Amino acid sequence: MTTAEDVRKLPIDADGKYIRPPSTFRNKIEKGGKFEPEKGRYHLYVAYVCPWANRTLIARNLKGLQDIICASRLLVGFCLIAQALQAVTICTSRMDTKGWRFDDTDPAFPGAQLEPFYGFGHIRDLYLKVEPNFDGRSTVPVLWDKKLETIVSNESSEILRILNTAFNDIIPENLYPEALREEIDALNEWVYSDINNGVYKSGFSRTQGAYEEAVKGVFAGLDRVEKILADGSKDYLIGNTLTEADIRLFVTAIRFDVAYNGQFKCNIRTIRSGYPNINRWMKDLYWKNKSFSETVDFQHIKAGYYNRPEASRMLFYEVLLLTVSATV
Ligand SMILES: N[C@@H](CCC(=O)N[C@@H](CS)C(=O)NCC(=O)O)C(=O)O
């Protein structure tokens, strides 16, 4: 189905800065709405390389939505392939000219799956099914509605909130508690622009000026987080409660030393050597909570970032690195 020339061209402005385009599908799942909360109706498409998709996988596990799948399968007594609430398909973390691929034979991405409902070859085909003339970015994650055969949302921050609230009759756990919302929103805002998106701005920049601005922003952001976590008794960023703010930072932190430090040139310091408190917080989440460790796949992350089609070009741009300063 894919009709594409090369969809991988990055959005770069006249100053050489990477400008992330806004997500295009922004619906909610809610009672009385077009997308009702129903068991078995929705499906997530993700790539393990992607931090934005990783957010949604962690939230799905933390909320226990995958346990509901097992329960309902047992109760009903039969198991249709992935026909349950919030089932997931993992595409490869390799992009070709048509974008993210479904392929269960690529040796670099063990565990990647085929598209289960239509036999599509690419994530982009889902977008084209919904909008045959779609010419935006076909990004992951995608939250798909199997009933109306359309995309509910392709914006991870909003999918995170959907997973947190839409199925609350079934799973009441709250990652965005009322009392902490203001603090969470404020932290999310600068963590997103300095760190989550900051690493991409650094990696994709095409001029020295754009790169330096971005990479300094990344490390200023990490310095700020390090201070927040400096009180060694703090397990979480806000209110000593696990919230979406932890999820949103974790997915970037866990990719930092293995991918962003090298491939995205975020190399002033590493988390391991330069940020003891962030390192402790990150390792605790990873080792003490399966929702984190079970949704991180380092093989896909490393092969995905270092196999990016623009990877060789990224190293080729004449951007001088701000080389590692001290602390290693
Ligand atoms: N704002 C989106 C961003 C998603 C995004 O950029 N995903 C990347 C993977 S890390 C992607 O699919 N890129 C494909 C492309 O830009 O063509 C979200 O948070 O969901």
mmCIF file of N, CA, C and O in Angstrom, residues 201-252:
data_model
loop_
_atom_site.group_PDB
_atom_site.id
_atom_site.type_symbol
_atom_site.label_atom_id
_atom_site.label_comp_id
_atom_site.label_asym_id
_atom_site.label_seq_id
_atom_site.Cartn_x
_atom_site.Cartn_y
_atom_site.Cartn_z
ATOM 1 N N LYS A 201 17.211 17.559 19.005
ATOM 2 C CA LYS A 201 17.662 18.850 18.437
ATOM 3 C C LYS A 201 19.180 18.837 18.302
ATOM 4 O O LYS A 201 19.744 19.336 17.335
ATOM 5 N N SER A 202 19.854 18.245 19.293
ATOM 6 C CA SER A 202 21.309 18.154 19.222
ATOM 7 C C SER A 202 21.727 17.239 18.071
ATOM 8 O O SER A 202 22.517 17.609 17.197
ATOM 9 N N GLY A 203 21.160 16.036 18.047
ATOM 10 C CA GLY A 203 21.569 15.033 17.060
ATOM 11 C C GLY A 203 21.261 15.425 15.629
ATOM 12 O O GLY A 203 22.023 15.107 14.719
ATOM 13 N N PHE A 204 20.157 16.093 15.407
ATOM 14 C CA PHE A 204 19.738 16.407 14.046
ATOM 15 C C PHE A 204 20.175 17.788 13.584
ATOM 16 O O PHE A 204 19.870 18.195 12.464
ATOM 17 N N SER A 205 20.865 18.550 14.428
ATOM 18 C CA SER A 205 21.219 19.925 14.025
ATOM 19 C C SER A 205 22.229 19.895 12.880
ATOM 20 O O SER A 205 23.061 18.989 12.782
ATOM 21 N N ARG A 206 22.144 20.903 12.037
ATOM 22 C CA ARG A 206 23.008 20.927 10.843
ATOM 23 C C ARG A 206 24.051 22.035 10.907
ATOM 24 O O ARG A 206 24.823 22.205 9.988
ATOM 25 N N THR A 207 24.001 22.871 11.943
ATOM 26 C CA THR A 207 25.016 23.928 12.038
ATOM 27 C C THR A 207 25.614 23.892 13.441
ATOM 28 O O THR A 207 24.990 23.413 14.391
ATOM 29 N N GLN A 208 26.799 24.450 13.550
ATOM 30 C CA GLN A 208 27.477 24.489 14.847
ATOM 31 C C GLN A 208 26.628 25.242 15.882
ATOM 32 O O GLN A 208 26.495 24.822 17.024
ATOM 33 N N GLY A 209 26.030 26.362 15.422
ATOM 34 C CA GLY A 209 25.239 27.193 16.350
ATOM 35 C C GLY A 209 24.038 26.422 16.877
ATOM 36 O O GLY A 209 23.757 26.410 18.082
ATOM 37 N N ALA A 210 23.329 25.755 15.964
ATOM 38 C CA ALA A 210 22.131 25.004 16.381
ATOM 39 C C ALA A 210 22.532 23.875 17.319
ATOM 40 O O ALA A 210 21.880 23.620 18.339
ATOM 41 N N TYR A 211 23.642 23.217 16.994
ATOM 42 C CA TYR A 211 24.101 22.101 17.828
ATOM 43 C C TYR A 211 24.475 22.576 19.232
ATOM 44 O O TYR A 211 24.045 22.017 20.245
ATOM 45 N N GLU A 212 25.268 23.643 19.297
ATOM 46 C CA GLU A 212 25.731 24.104 20.618
ATOM 47 C C GLU A 212 24.563 24.542 21.493
ATOM 48 O O GLU A 212 24.512 24.244 22.682
ATOM 49 N N GLU A 213 23.628 25.239 20.882
ATOM 50 C CA GLU A 213 22.464 25.684 21.653
ATOM 51 C C GLU A 213 21.721 24.464 22.212
ATOM 52 O O GLU A 213 21.361 24.421 23.386
ATOM 53 N N ALA A 214 21.526 23.469 21.349
ATOM 54 C CA ALA A 214 20.756 22.295 21.777
ATOM 55 C C ALA A 214 21.507 21.490 22.831
ATOM 56 O O ALA A 214 20.954 21.120 23.866
ATOM 57 N N VAL A 215 22.778 21.230 22.589
ATOM 58 C CA VAL A 215 23.500 20.336 23.499
ATOM 59 C C VAL A 215 23.687 21.002 24.874
ATOM 60 O O VAL A 215 23.599 20.337 25.919
ATOM 61 N N LYS A 216 23.883 22.301 24.879
ATOM 62 C CA LYS A 216 23.994 22.989 26.176
ATOM 63 C C LYS A 216 22.659 22.930 26.913
ATOM 64 O O LYS A 216 22.615 22.795 28.134
ATOM 65 N N GLY A 217 21.573 23.038 26.166
ATOM 66 C CA GLY A 217 20.237 22.924 26.771
ATOM 67 C C GLY A 217 20.032 21.560 27.403
ATOM 68 O O GLY A 217 19.483 21.443 28.503
ATOM 69 N N VAL A 218 20.489 20.517 26.710
ATOM 70 C CA VAL A 218 20.343 19.154 27.241
ATOM 71 C C VAL A 218 21.036 19.055 28.599
ATOM 72 O O VAL A 218 20.462 18.580 29.591
ATOM 73 N N PHE A 219 22.283 19.542 28.667
ATOM 74 C CA PHE A 219 23.039 19.375 29.916
ATOM 75 C C PHE A 219 22.557 20.328 31.004
ATOM 76 O O PHE A 219 22.590 19.970 32.190
ATOM 77 N N ALA A 220 22.049 21.489 30.616
ATOM 78 C CA ALA A 220 21.448 22.373 31.632
ATOM 79 C C ALA A 220 20.225 21.665 32.223
ATOM 80 O O ALA A 220 19.983 21.710 33.438
ATOM 81 N N GLY A 221 19.457 21.004 31.373
ATOM 82 C CA GLY A 221 18.282 20.271 31.841
ATOM 83 C C GLY A 221 18.676 19.141 32.780
ATOM 84 O O GLY A 221 18.078 18.954 33.842
ATOM 85 N N LEU A 222 19.700 18.382 32.394
ATOM 86 C CA LEU A 222 20.137 17.272 33.261
ATOM 87 C C LEU A 222 20.662 17.800 34.595
ATOM 88 O O LEU A 222 20.409 17.213 35.656
ATOM 89 N N ASP A 223 21.393 18.928 34.547
ATOM 90 C CA ASP A 223 21.888 19.522 35.806
ATOM 91 C C ASP A 223 20.704 19.853 36.730
ATOM 92 O O ASP A 223 20.758 19.643 37.946
ATOM 93 N N ARG A 224 19.659 20.374 36.123
ATOM 94 C CA ARG A 224 18.484 20.768 36.898
ATOM 95 C C ARG A 224 17.813 19.534 37.533
ATOM 96 O O ARG A 224 17.418 19.561 38.694
ATOM 97 N N VAL A 225 17.704 18.457 36.764
ATOM 98 C CA VAL A 225 17.098 17.230 37.305
ATOM 99 C C VAL A 225 17.985 16.667 38.417
ATOM 100 O O VAL A 225 17.496 16.218 39.457
ATOM 101 N N GLU A 226 19.295 16.710 38.185
ATOM 102 C CA GLU A 226 20.234 16.170 39.182
ATOM 103 C C GLU A 226 20.015 16.852 40.538
ATOM 104 O O GLU A 226 20.032 16.202 41.580
ATOM 105 N N LYS A 227 19.772 18.156 40.487
ATOM 106 C CA LYS A 227 19.530 18.896 41.749
ATOM 107 C C LYS A 227 18.239 18.422 42.404
ATOM 108 O O LYS A 227 18.160 18.277 43.616
ATOM 109 N N ILE A 228 17.210 18.214 41.593
ATOM 110 C CA ILE A 228 15.921 17.768 42.153
ATOM 111 C C ILE A 228 16.095 16.433 42.879
ATOM 112 O O ILE A 228 15.515 16.191 43.925
ATOM 113 N N LEU A 229 16.937 15.575 42.305
ATOM 114 C CA LEU A 229 17.098 14.245 42.885
ATOM 115 C C LEU A 229 18.232 14.183 43.919
ATOM 116 O O LEU A 229 18.541 13.109 44.439
ATOM 117 N N ALA A 230 18.833 15.336 44.189
ATOM 118 C CA ALA A 230 20.029 15.341 45.056
ATOM 119 C C ALA A 230 19.720 14.861 46.464
ATOM 120 O O ALA A 230 20.576 14.296 47.138
ATOM 121 N N ASP A 231 18.484 15.086 46.910
ATOM 122 C CA ASP A 231 18.069 14.541 48.185
ATOM 123 C C ASP A 231 17.985 13.018 47.986
ATOM 124 O O ASP A 231 17.060 12.515 47.360
ATOM 125 N N GLY A 232 18.961 12.308 48.495
ATOM 126 C CA GLY A 232 19.129 10.882 48.207
ATOM 127 C C GLY A 232 17.937 10.016 48.572
ATOM 128 O O GLY A 232 17.850 8.864 48.157
ATOM 129 N N SER A 233 16.995 10.569 49.346
ATOM 130 C CA SER A 233 15.859 9.745 49.745
ATOM 131 C C SER A 233 14.739 9.786 48.701
ATOM 132 O O SER A 233 13.714 9.136 48.848
ATOM 133 N N LYS A 234 14.951 10.548 47.657
ATOM 134 C CA LYS A 234 13.876 10.728 46.669
ATOM 135 C C LYS A 234 13.917 9.609 45.614
ATOM 136 O O LYS A 234 14.867 9.471 44.868
ATOM 137 N N ASP A 235 12.860 8.823 45.550
ATOM 138 C CA ASP A 235 12.805 7.753 44.552
ATOM 139 C C ASP A 235 12.173 8.224 43.252
ATOM 140 O O ASP A 235 12.357 7.623 42.209
ATOM 141 N N TYR A 236 11.379 9.282 43.354
ATOM 142 C CA TYR A 236 10.650 9.765 42.181
ATOM 143 C C TYR A 236 10.799 11.279 42.069
ATOM 144 O O TYR A 236 11.165 11.951 43.036
ATOM 145 N N LEU A 237 10.456 11.807 40.912
ATOM 146 C CA LEU A 237 10.716 13.228 40.682
ATOM 147 C C LEU A 237 9.782 14.135 41.473
ATOM 148 O O LEU A 237 10.177 15.198 41.940
ATOM 149 N N ILE A 238 8.538 13.718 41.591
ATOM 150 C CA ILE A 238 7.544 14.614 42.204
ATOM 151 C C ILE A 238 6.756 13.884 43.286
ATOM 152 O O ILE A 238 6.224 12.789 43.065
ATOM 153 N N GLY A 239 6.714 14.514 44.453
ATOM 154 C CA GLY A 239 5.834 14.045 45.519
ATOM 155 C C GLY A 239 6.154 12.656 46.051
ATOM 156 O O GLY A 239 5.334 12.027 46.681
ATOM 157 N N ASN A 240 7.326 12.182 45.767
ATOM 158 C CA ASN A 240 7.694 10.795 46.082
ATOM 159 C C ASN A 240 6.630 9.772 45.688
ATOM 160 O O ASN A 240 6.342 8.803 46.403
ATOM 161 N N THR A 241 6.059 10.036 44.546
ATOM 162 C CA THR A 241 5.049 9.144 43.963
ATOM 163 C C THR A 241 5.470 8.898 42.521
ATOM 164 O O THR A 241 5.946 9.821 41.865
ATOM 165 N N LEU A 242 5.282 7.692 42.058
ATOM 166 C CA LEU A 242 5.592 7.409 40.652
ATOM 167 C C LEU A 242 4.534 8.062 39.769
ATOM 168 O O LEU A 242 3.344 7.767 39.902
ATOM 169 N N THR A 243 4.963 8.988 38.922
ATOM 170 C CA THR A 243 4.012 9.686 38.051
ATOM 171 C C THR A 243 4.503 9.636 36.609
ATOM 172 O O THR A 243 5.615 9.173 36.321
ATOM 173 N N GLU A 244 3.701 10.204 35.725
ATOM 174 C CA GLU A 244 4.090 10.229 34.311
ATOM 175 C C GLU A 244 5.381 11.020 34.109
ATOM 176 O O GLU A 244 6.092 10.799 33.130
ATOM 177 N N ALA A 245 5.703 11.921 35.032
ATOM 178 C CA ALA A 245 6.947 12.693 34.898
ATOM 179 C C ALA A 245 8.160 11.763 34.937
ATOM 180 O O ALA A 245 9.147 11.966 34.213
ATOM 181 N N ASP A 246 8.096 10.729 35.787
ATOM 182 C CA ASP A 246 9.201 9.763 35.842
ATOM 183 C C ASP A 246 9.294 8.989 34.537
ATOM 184 O O ASP A 246 10.386 8.766 34.012
ATOM 185 N N ILE A 247 8.146 8.581 34.021
ATOM 186 C CA ILE A 247 8.144 7.813 32.761
ATOM 187 C C ILE A 247 8.760 8.648 31.650
ATOM 188 O O ILE A 247 9.606 8.196 30.882
ATOM 189 N N ARG A 248 8.362 9.914 31.581
ATOM 190 C CA ARG A 248 8.777 10.768 30.469
ATOM 191 C C ARG A 248 10.276 11.048 30.502
ATOM 192 O O ARG A 248 10.913 11.168 29.456
ATOM 193 N N LEU A 249 10.848 11.173 31.693
ATOM 194 C CA LEU A 249 12.299 11.378 31.751
ATOM 195 C C LEU A 249 13.048 10.059 31.573
ATOM 196 O O LEU A 249 14.089 10.005 30.903
ATOM 197 N N PHE A 250 12.507 8.999 32.170
ATOM 198 C CA PHE A 250 13.198 7.699 32.132
ATOM 199 C C PHE A 250 13.520 7.261 30.702
ATOM 200 O O PHE A 250 14.626 6.791 30.424
ATOM 201 N N VAL A 251 12.566 7.419 29.790
ATOM 202 C CA VAL A 251 12.781 6.873 28.436
ATOM 203 C C VAL A 251 13.939 7.562 27.717
ATOM 204 O O VAL A 251 14.592 6.964 26.860
ATOM 205 N N THR A 252 14.204 8.799 28.075
ATOM 206 C CA THR A 252 15.372 9.478 27.497
ATOM 207 C C THR A 252 16.633 9.111 28.271
ATOM 208 O O THR A 252 17.679 8.826 27.683
#
